[in-house]
CSV table of N, CA and C in Angstrom, one decimal:
chain,number,residue,atom,x,y,z
X,18,PHE,N,0.8,-1.1,0.0
X,18,PHE,CA,-0.1,0.0,-0.4
X,18,PHE,C,0.7,1.3,-0.1
X,19,PRO,N,0.4,2.5,-0.7
X,19,PRO,CA,1.3,3.6,-0.6
X,19,PRO,C,1.4,3.9,0.6
X,20,THR,N,2.8,4.7,0.9
X,20,THR,CA,3.3,5.4,2.3
X,20,THR,C,3.4,6.7,2.3
X,21,ARG,N,3.3,7.3,0.5
X,21,ARG,CA,3.4,8.8,0.5
X,21,ARG,C,2.6,8.8,-0.7
X,22,ARG,N,2.0,9.9,-0.6
X,22,ARG,CA,1.3,10.6,-1.8
X,22,ARG,C,1.9,10.8,-3.5
X,23,SER,N,3.1,10.9,-3.5
X,23,SER,CA,3.9,10.9,-4.3
X,23,SER,C,4.1,9.6,-5.2
X,24,SER,N,3.7,8.7,-4.7
X,24,SER,CA,4.5,7.3,-5.2
X,24,SER,C,3.2,7.2,-6.6
X,25,ASP,N,3.3,6.2,-7.4
X,25,ASP,CA,2.7,6.0,-8.5
X,25,ASP,C,1.5,5.3,-8.1
X,26,LEU,N,1.6,4.3,-6.8
X,26,LEU,CA,0.4,3.4,-6.7
X,26,LEU,C,-0.4,4.5,-5.7
X,27,ALA,N,-0.1,5.6,-5.1
X,27,ALA,CA,-0.6,6.5,-4.6
X,27,ALA,C,-1.8,7.5,-5.3
X,28,GLN,N,-0.9,7.6,-6.6
X,28,GLN,CA,-1.8,8.5,-7.5
X,28,GLN,C,-2.6,7.6,-8.0
X,29,ARG,N,-2.3,6.7,-8.6
X,29,ARG,CA,-3.9,5.7,-9.1
X,29,ARG,C,-4.7,5.4,-8.2
X,30,THR,N,-4.3,5.3,-6.6
X,30,THR,CA,-5.5,4.9,-5.8
X,30,THR,C,-6.3,6.4,-5.6
X,31,LEU,N,-5.6,7.4,-5.6
X,31,LEU,CA,-6.6,8.7,-5.3
X,31,LEU,C,-7.3,8.7,-6.9
X,32,ARG,N,-6.9,8.6,-8.1
X,32,ARG,CA,-7.5,8.6,-8.9
X,32,ARG,C,-8.7,7.9,-8.8
X,33,ARG,N,-8.5,6.7,-8.6
X,33,ARG,CA,-9.9,5.6,-8.4
X,33,ARG,C,-10.8,6.0,-7.2
X,34,LEU,N,-10.5,6.2,-6.3
X,34,LEU,CA,-11.3,7.1,-5.1
X,34,LEU,C,-12.2,8.5,-5.5
X,35,HIS,N,-11.2,9.0,-6.4
X,35,HIS,CA,-11.9,10.4,-6.9
X,35,HIS,C,-12.7,9.8,-7.8
X,36,ASN,N,-12.9,9.1,-8.6
X,36,ASN,CA,-13.9,8.5,-9.9
X,36,ASN,C,-14.9,8.2,-9.2
X,37,LEU,N,-14.7,7.1,-8.2
X,37,LEU,CA,-15.5,6.1,-7.5
X,37,LEU,C,-16.7,7.1,-6.9
X,38,LYS,N,-16.0,8.2,-6.2
X,38,LYS,CA,-17.0,9.2,-5.3
X,38,LYS,C,-17.7,10.1,-6.5
X,39,SER,N,-17.2,10.7,-7.7
X,39,SER,CA,-17.9,11.1,-8.8
X,39,SER,C,-18.9,10.3,-9.3
X,40,ALA,N,-18.5,9.4,-9.7
X,40,ALA,CA,-19.6,8.4,-10.3
X,40,ALA,C,-20.7,7.6,-9.4
X,41,SER,N,-20.5,7.6,-8.2
X,41,SER,CA,-21.4,7.2,-7.5
X,41,SER,C,-22.5,8.1,-6.8
X,42,ALA,N,-21.6,9.4,-6.9
X,42,ALA,CA,-22.6,10.8,-6.5
X,42,ALA,C,-23.6,10.9,-7.8
X,43,SER,N,-23.0,10.6,-9.3
X,43,SER,CA,-24.0,10.8,-10.4
X,43,SER,C,-25.1,9.9,-10.4
X,44,ILE,N,-24.8,8.7,-10.0
X,44,ILE,CA,-26.1,7.9,-9.8
X,44,ILE,C,-26.8,7.9,-8.5
X,45,GLY,N,-26.6,8.9,-7.6
X,45,GLY,CA,-27.6,9.1,-6.7
X,45,GLY,C,-26.9,8.1,-5.2
X,46,ALA,N,-25.8,7.5,-5.5
X,46,ALA,CA,-25.3,6.7,-4.4
X,46,ALA,C,-24.8,7.4,-3.6
X,47,GLU,N,-25.5,8.3,-2.6
X,47,GLU,CA,-25.2,9.6,-1.8
X,47,GLU,C,-23.8,8.8,-0.8
X,48,ALA,N,-24.5,7.7,-0.2
X,48,ALA,CA,-23.7,7.4,1.4
X,48,ALA,C,-22.5,6.7,0.8
X,49,PHE,N,-22.2,6.1,-0.5
X,49,PHE,CA,-20.9,5.5,-0.8
X,49,PHE,C,-20.0,6.5,-1.5
X,50,ALA,N,-20.8,7.5,-2.1
X,50,ALA,CA,-20.0,8.7,-2.4
X,50,ALA,C,-19.2,9.5,-1.3
X,51,ALA,N,-19.9,9.9,-0.3
X,51,ALA,CA,-19.7,10.0,0.9
X,51,ALA,C,-18.6,9.4,1.6
X,52,ARG,N,-18.8,8.1,1.7
X,52,ARG,CA,-17.4,7.4,2.0
X,52,ARG,C,-15.9,7.1,1.1
X,53,CYS,N,-16.6,7.1,-0.4
X,53,CYS,CA,-15.6,7.5,-1.1
X,53,CYS,C,-14.9,8.9,-0.8
X,54,LYS,N,-15.4,9.8,-0.5
X,54,LYS,CA,-15.1,11.4,-0.4
X,54,LYS,C,-14.0,11.3,1.0
X,55,GLU,N,-14.4,10.4,1.9
X,55,GLU,CA,-13.8,10.3,3.3
X,55,GLU,C,-12.4,9.7,2.9
X,56,ALA,N,-12.1,8.7,2.3
X,56,ALA,CA,-11.0,7.9,2.0
X,56,ALA,C,-10.4,8.8,0.7
X,57,GLU,N,-11.1,9.5,-0.1
X,57,GLU,CA,-10.2,10.3,-0.8
X,57,GLU,C,-9.2,11.5,0.0
X,58,ARG,N,-9.8,12.2,1.0
X,58,ARG,CA,-9.6,13.2,1.7
X,58,ARG,C,-8.4,12.9,2.7
X,59,ALA,N,-8.5,11.4,3.0
X,59,ALA,CA,-7.4,10.9,3.9
X,59,ALA,C,-6.3,10.8,2.7
X,60,ALA,N,-6.6,10.0,1.7
X,60,ALA,CA,-5.3,10.0,0.7
X,60,ALA,C,-4.6,11.3,0.5
X,61,ARG,N,-5.2,12.2,0.1
X,61,ARG,CA,-5.0,13.6,0.0
X,61,ARG,C,-4.0,14.2,0.9
X,62,ALA,N,-4.3,13.5,2.4
X,62,ALA,CA,-3.5,13.8,3.4
X,62,ALA,C,-2.2,13.1,3.8
X,63,ASP,N,-1.9,12.0,3.0
X,63,ASP,CA,-1.0,11.1,3.1
X,63,ASP,C,-1.5,10.2,4.1
X,64,ALA,N,-2.8,10.1,4.6
X,64,ALA,CA,-3.1,9.0,6.2
X,64,ALA,C,-3.3,8.0,5.4
X,65,TRP,N,-2.6,7.1,5.0
X,65,TRP,CA,-2.5,5.9,4.2
X,65,TRP,C,-3.3,4.9,4.9
X,66,ASP,N,-3.0,5.0,6.2
X,66,ASP,CA,-3.2,3.9,7.4
X,66,ASP,C,-4.9,4.1,7.6
X,67,ALA,N,-5.3,5.4,7.5
X,67,ALA,CA,-6.6,5.4,7.5
X,67,ALA,C,-7.5,5.2,6.3
X,68,VAL,N,-7.0,5.4,5.1
X,68,VAL,CA,-7.3,4.7,3.9
X,68,VAL,C,-7.5,3.0,4.0
X,69,ARG,N,-6.4,2.5,4.2
X,69,ARG,CA,-6.4,1.1,4.6
X,69,ARG,C,-7.8,0.7,5.6
X,70,ALA,N,-7.5,1.2,6.4
X,70,ALA,CA,-8.7,1.1,7.2
X,70,ALA,C,-10.2,0.8,6.7
X,71,MET,N,-10.3,2.4,5.9
X,71,MET,CA,-11.5,2.2,5.3
X,71,MET,C,-12.2,1.3,4.1
X,72,LEU,N,-10.9,0.7,3.8
X,72,LEU,CA,-10.9,-0.3,2.3
X,72,LEU,C,-12.4,-1.4,2.6
X,73,PRO,N,-12.1,-2.1,3.6
X,73,PRO,CA,-13.2,-3.1,3.8
X,73,PRO,C,-14.7,-2.6,3.7
X,74,ALA,N,-15.0,-1.5,4.5
X,74,ALA,CA,-16.2,-0.9,4.2
X,74,ALA,C,-16.5,-0.6,2.8
X,75,LEU,N,-15.3,0.2,2.2
X,75,LEU,CA,-15.8,0.2,0.8
X,75,LEU,C,-16.3,-0.9,-0.2
X,76,ILE,N,-15.2,-1.7,0.1
X,76,ILE,CA,-15.3,-3.1,-0.7
X,76,ILE,C,-16.8,-3.7,-0.6
X,77,ARG,N,-17.0,-3.9,0.9
X,77,ARG,CA,-18.4,-4.4,1.0
X,77,ARG,C,-19.7,-3.4,0.8
X,78,GLU,N,-19.4,-2.0,0.5
X,78,GLU,CA,-20.7,-1.4,0.3
X,78,GLU,C,-20.9,-1.2,-1.1
X,79,PHE,N,-19.5,-1.5,-2.0
X,79,PHE,CA,-19.5,-1.4,-3.5
X,79,PHE,C,-20.2,-2.6,-4.0
X,80,ALA,N,-20.3,-3.6,-3.3
X,80,ALA,CA,-20.6,-5.1,-4.3
X,80,ALA,C,-22.2,-5.0,-4.4
X,81,PRO,N,-23.1,-4.6,-3.4
X,81,PRO,CA,-24.4,-4.4,-3.8
X,81,PRO,C,-24.5,-3.3,-4.9
X,82,LEU,N,-24.0,-2.3,-4.6
X,82,LEU,CA,-24.1,-1.0,-5.3
X,82,LEU,C,-23.8,-1.6,-6.9
X,83,ARG,N,-23.0,-2.3,-7.0
X,83,ARG,CA,-22.6,-2.6,-8.7
X,83,ARG,C,-23.7,-3.7,-8.8
X,84,ASP,N,-24.2,-4.2,-8.2
X,84,ASP,CA,-25.1,-5.7,-8.4
X,84,ASP,C,-26.3,-4.8,-8.8
X,85,GLU,N,-26.9,-3.3,-8.2
X,85,GLU,CA,-28.1,-2.9,-8.3
X,85,GLU,C,-27.8,-2.4,-9.7
X,86,VAL,N,-26.4,-1.8,-10.2
X,86,VAL,CA,-26.5,-1.0,-11.4
X,86,VAL,C,-26.3,-2.0,-12.8
X,87,GLU,N,-25.6,-2.9,-12.1
X,87,GLU,CA,-25.8,-4.2,-13.3
X,87,GLU,C,-27.3,-4.6,-13.4
X,88,ALA,N,-28.1,-4.7,-12.4
X,88,ALA,CA,-29.5,-5.5,-12.7
X,88,ALA,C,-30.4,-4.2,-13.5
X,89,HIS,N,-30.0,-3.0,-13.0
X,89,HIS,CA,-30.6,-1.5,-13.9
X,89,HIS,C,-30.3,-1.9,-15.4
X,90,LEU,N,-28.9,-2.0,-15.5
X,90,LEU,CA,-28.3,-2.2,-16.9
X,90,LEU,C,-29.0,-3.1,-18.0
X,91,LYS,N,-29.2,-4.2,-17.0
X,91,LYS,CA,-29.5,-5.9,-17.8
X,91,LYS,C,-31.3,-5.4,-18.1
X,92,SER,N,-32.1,-4.6,-17.2
X,92,SER,CA,-33.4,-4.7,-17.5
X,92,SER,C,-33.6,-3.5,-18.8
X,93,LEU,N,-32.5,-2.5,-19.0
X,93,LEU,CA,-32.2,-1.6,-19.9
X,93,LEU,C,-32.0,-2.6,-21.4
X,94,GLY,N,-31.6,-3.7,-21.3
X,94,GLY,CA,-30.9,-4.4,-22.5
X,94,GLY,C,-30.0,-4.2,-22.3
X,95,GLY,N,-28.9,-3.8,-21.3
X,95,GLY,CA,-27.5,-3.8,-21.7
X,95,GLY,C,-26.8,-5.0,-21.6
X,96,ALA,N,-25.5,-5.0,-22.0
X,96,ALA,CA,-24.8,-6.0,-22.3
X,96,ALA,C,-24.6,-6.8,-20.8
X,97,PRO,N,-24.7,-7.9,-20.6
X,97,PRO,CA,-24.1,-9.0,-19.4
X,97,PRO,C,-22.5,-8.4,-19.1
X,98,ARG,N,-22.3,-8.5,-18.0
X,98,ARG,CA,-20.8,-8.4,-17.3
X,98,ARG,C,-19.9,-9.6,-17.8
X,99,ALA,N,-18.6,-9.0,-18.3
X,99,ALA,CA,-17.7,-10.3,-18.5
X,99,ALA,C,-17.3,-11.0,-17.5
């Protein structure tokens, strides 16, 4: 896991947290967006231990959200997940 914000892994992690925050907010998943925002703030502050501690909850909360989005897309005739 990153130990400082300047590392490549840290930048990729920060970018992914930001993208998850924005995407979830855009579909109305406000609680998940707020959790991502909290993790993004911690990452920007180089508080990687805090980010690491938040990951289990992010992963746990993402799974049903992903399933809900996939079900909605399927109901619209979207392609099934590979």
